[in-house]
Short mmCIF file of N, CA and C in Angstrom, two decimals:
data_model
loop_
_atom_site.label_atom_id
_atom_site.label_comp_id
_atom_site.label_asym_id
_atom_site.label_seq_id
_atom_site.Cartn_x
_atom_site.Cartn_y
_atom_site.Cartn_z
N MET A 1 124.87 124.03 70.44
CA MET A 1 125.72 122.87 70.52
C MET A 1 126.11 122.44 69.10
N ARG A 2 127.36 122.11 68.95
CA ARG A 2 127.85 121.63 67.65
C ARG A 2 127.85 120.10 67.63
N GLU A 3 127.92 119.56 66.42
CA GLU A 3 127.91 118.11 66.26
C GLU A 3 129.08 117.46 67.01
N ALA A 4 130.23 118.10 67.01
CA ALA A 4 131.40 117.55 67.71
C ALA A 4 131.12 117.40 69.21
N GLU A 5 130.42 118.37 69.79
CA GLU A 5 130.09 118.29 71.22
C GLU A 5 129.08 117.18 71.48
N LEU A 6 128.10 117.04 70.59
CA LEU A 6 127.12 115.96 70.71
C LEU A 6 127.84 114.61 70.71
N ARG A 7 128.73 114.43 69.76
CA ARG A 7 129.47 113.16 69.66
C ARG A 7 130.37 112.93 70.87
N ALA A 8 130.98 114.00 71.36
CA ALA A 8 131.84 113.88 72.55
C ALA A 8 131.02 113.47 73.77
N ARG A 9 129.83 114.00 73.90
CA ARG A 9 128.96 113.63 75.02
C ARG A 9 128.53 112.17 74.92
N LEU A 10 128.19 111.74 73.71
CA LEU A 10 127.83 110.33 73.53
C LEU A 10 129.02 109.43 73.86
N ASP A 11 130.20 109.83 73.40
CA ASP A 11 131.42 109.06 73.69
C ASP A 11 131.66 108.98 75.20
N LYS A 12 131.42 110.07 75.89
CA LYS A 12 131.65 110.11 77.34
C LYS A 12 130.74 109.14 78.08
N HIS A 13 129.50 109.05 77.67
CA HIS A 13 128.53 108.25 78.39
C HIS A 13 128.41 106.81 77.89
N LEU A 14 128.74 106.59 76.64
CA LEU A 14 128.62 105.24 76.07
C LEU A 14 129.97 104.62 75.71
N THR A 15 130.97 105.41 75.62
CA THR A 15 132.33 105.05 75.19
C THR A 15 132.37 104.63 73.72
N TYR A 16 133.42 105.10 73.09
CA TYR A 16 133.66 104.78 71.68
C TYR A 16 134.26 103.38 71.62
N PRO A 17 133.90 102.53 70.72
CA PRO A 17 133.08 102.70 69.53
C PRO A 17 131.60 102.40 69.73
N TYR A 18 131.20 101.97 70.95
CA TYR A 18 129.79 101.67 71.17
C TYR A 18 128.91 102.89 70.91
N SER A 19 129.40 104.06 71.25
CA SER A 19 128.61 105.28 71.03
C SER A 19 128.28 105.47 69.55
N LEU A 20 129.22 105.14 68.69
CA LEU A 20 129.00 105.26 67.25
C LEU A 20 127.95 104.25 66.79
N LEU A 21 128.06 103.02 67.25
CA LEU A 21 127.07 101.99 66.91
C LEU A 21 125.69 102.39 67.40
N TRP A 22 125.61 102.89 68.63
CA TRP A 22 124.34 103.31 69.20
C TRP A 22 123.72 104.43 68.37
N ALA A 23 124.53 105.41 67.99
CA ALA A 23 124.04 106.55 67.19
C ALA A 23 123.54 106.10 65.82
N GLN A 24 124.10 105.03 65.31
CA GLN A 24 123.72 104.54 63.98
C GLN A 24 122.51 103.61 64.00
N THR A 25 122.27 102.95 65.13
CA THR A 25 121.25 101.89 65.13
C THR A 25 120.08 102.08 66.09
N TYR A 26 120.26 102.85 67.15
CA TYR A 26 119.22 102.96 68.17
C TYR A 26 118.18 104.00 67.74
N VAL A 27 116.95 103.56 67.57
CA VAL A 27 115.86 104.44 67.14
C VAL A 27 115.23 105.11 68.36
N ILE A 28 115.11 106.42 68.29
CA ILE A 28 114.55 107.21 69.39
C ILE A 28 113.20 107.79 68.93
N GLY A 29 112.16 107.41 69.62
CA GLY A 29 110.82 107.86 69.27
C GLY A 29 110.66 109.37 69.27
N ALA A 30 111.29 110.04 70.23
CA ALA A 30 111.18 111.49 70.34
C ALA A 30 111.85 112.22 69.19
N LEU A 31 112.65 111.51 68.42
CA LEU A 31 113.29 112.10 67.23
C LEU A 31 112.52 111.73 65.96
N GLY A 32 111.28 111.33 66.12
CA GLY A 32 110.47 110.96 64.96
C GLY A 32 110.85 109.59 64.42
N GLN A 33 111.14 108.67 65.33
CA GLN A 33 111.56 107.31 64.97
C GLN A 33 112.85 107.30 64.15
N ARG A 34 113.76 108.18 64.53
CA ARG A 34 115.06 108.27 63.85
C ARG A 34 116.17 107.87 64.81
N THR A 35 117.29 107.48 64.22
CA THR A 35 118.51 107.31 65.00
C THR A 35 119.16 108.69 65.12
N VAL A 36 120.20 108.78 65.94
CA VAL A 36 120.94 110.04 66.06
C VAL A 36 121.49 110.43 64.69
N GLU A 37 122.07 109.48 63.98
CA GLU A 37 122.64 109.78 62.66
C GLU A 37 121.57 110.26 61.68
N GLU A 38 120.42 109.63 61.68
CA GLU A 38 119.32 110.05 60.80
C GLU A 38 118.82 111.44 61.18
N ALA A 39 118.75 111.71 62.46
CA ALA A 39 118.30 113.03 62.92
C ALA A 39 119.29 114.12 62.49
N LEU A 40 120.58 113.83 62.58
CA LEU A 40 121.59 114.78 62.11
C LEU A 40 121.44 115.02 60.61
N ALA A 41 121.27 113.95 59.86
CA ALA A 41 121.12 114.06 58.40
C ALA A 41 119.86 114.83 58.02
N ALA A 42 118.83 114.73 58.86
CA ALA A 42 117.57 115.44 58.60
C ALA A 42 117.65 116.91 59.01
N GLY A 43 118.74 117.30 59.66
CA GLY A 43 118.92 118.69 60.02
C GLY A 43 118.37 119.10 61.38
N LEU A 44 118.03 118.14 62.21
CA LEU A 44 117.56 118.49 63.55
C LEU A 44 118.70 119.11 64.35
N PRO A 45 118.39 120.06 65.21
CA PRO A 45 119.43 120.71 66.01
C PRO A 45 120.11 119.72 66.96
N CYS A 46 121.41 119.84 67.08
CA CYS A 46 122.18 118.95 67.96
C CYS A 46 121.69 119.01 69.40
N LYS A 47 121.29 120.17 69.84
CA LYS A 47 120.80 120.32 71.22
C LYS A 47 119.54 119.48 71.43
N GLN A 48 118.65 119.49 70.46
CA GLN A 48 117.42 118.69 70.54
C GLN A 48 117.77 117.20 70.53
N ILE A 49 118.69 116.81 69.67
CA ILE A 49 119.10 115.41 69.58
C ILE A 49 119.70 114.96 70.91
N TRP A 50 120.57 115.80 71.50
CA TRP A 50 121.18 115.44 72.77
C TRP A 50 120.13 115.29 73.87
N ARG A 51 119.17 116.20 73.92
CA ARG A 51 118.13 116.11 74.96
C ARG A 51 117.35 114.81 74.84
N CYS A 52 117.06 114.40 73.62
CA CYS A 52 116.34 113.15 73.41
C CYS A 52 117.21 111.95 73.77
N ALA A 53 118.47 111.98 73.39
CA ALA A 53 119.39 110.90 73.74
C ALA A 53 119.58 110.84 75.26
N TRP A 54 119.73 112.00 75.88
CA TRP A 54 119.89 112.10 77.34
C TRP A 54 118.70 111.44 78.04
N ALA A 55 117.50 111.75 77.59
CA ALA A 55 116.29 111.18 78.19
C ALA A 55 116.23 109.67 77.95
N GLU A 56 116.56 109.26 76.75
CA GLU A 56 116.52 107.83 76.40
C GLU A 56 117.53 107.03 77.22
N LEU A 57 118.68 107.61 77.47
CA LEU A 57 119.72 106.94 78.25
C LEU A 57 119.51 107.05 79.76
N GLU A 58 118.50 107.84 80.15
CA GLU A 58 118.17 108.05 81.56
C GLU A 58 119.38 108.52 82.35
N LEU A 59 120.05 109.54 81.81
CA LEU A 59 121.22 110.10 82.47
C LEU A 59 120.79 111.08 83.56
N ALA A 60 121.68 111.34 84.47
CA ALA A 60 121.41 112.28 85.57
C ALA A 60 121.20 113.69 85.03
N GLU A 61 120.43 114.47 85.75
CA GLU A 61 120.15 115.86 85.37
C GLU A 61 121.44 116.66 85.18
N THR A 62 122.46 116.34 85.92
CA THR A 62 123.73 117.07 85.82
C THR A 62 124.41 116.88 84.48
N HIS A 63 124.02 115.87 83.72
CA HIS A 63 124.62 115.61 82.41
C HIS A 63 123.83 116.21 81.27
N ARG A 64 122.77 116.90 81.58
CA ARG A 64 121.91 117.45 80.55
C ARG A 64 122.61 118.60 79.88
#
């Protein structure tokens, strides 16, 4: 998964610009107490970040 796809998925489920704010401010424990933006900057794989965001947002299995 590329960063553009990760951002598109966040936009789809949270809608822009809220998705951007969420990615910048919401701390996810499964990402080592990082936000999505911090996880990207730290070099974590986008697929891992999406799985953690997906779980945190309690999205349906079909959106995984």
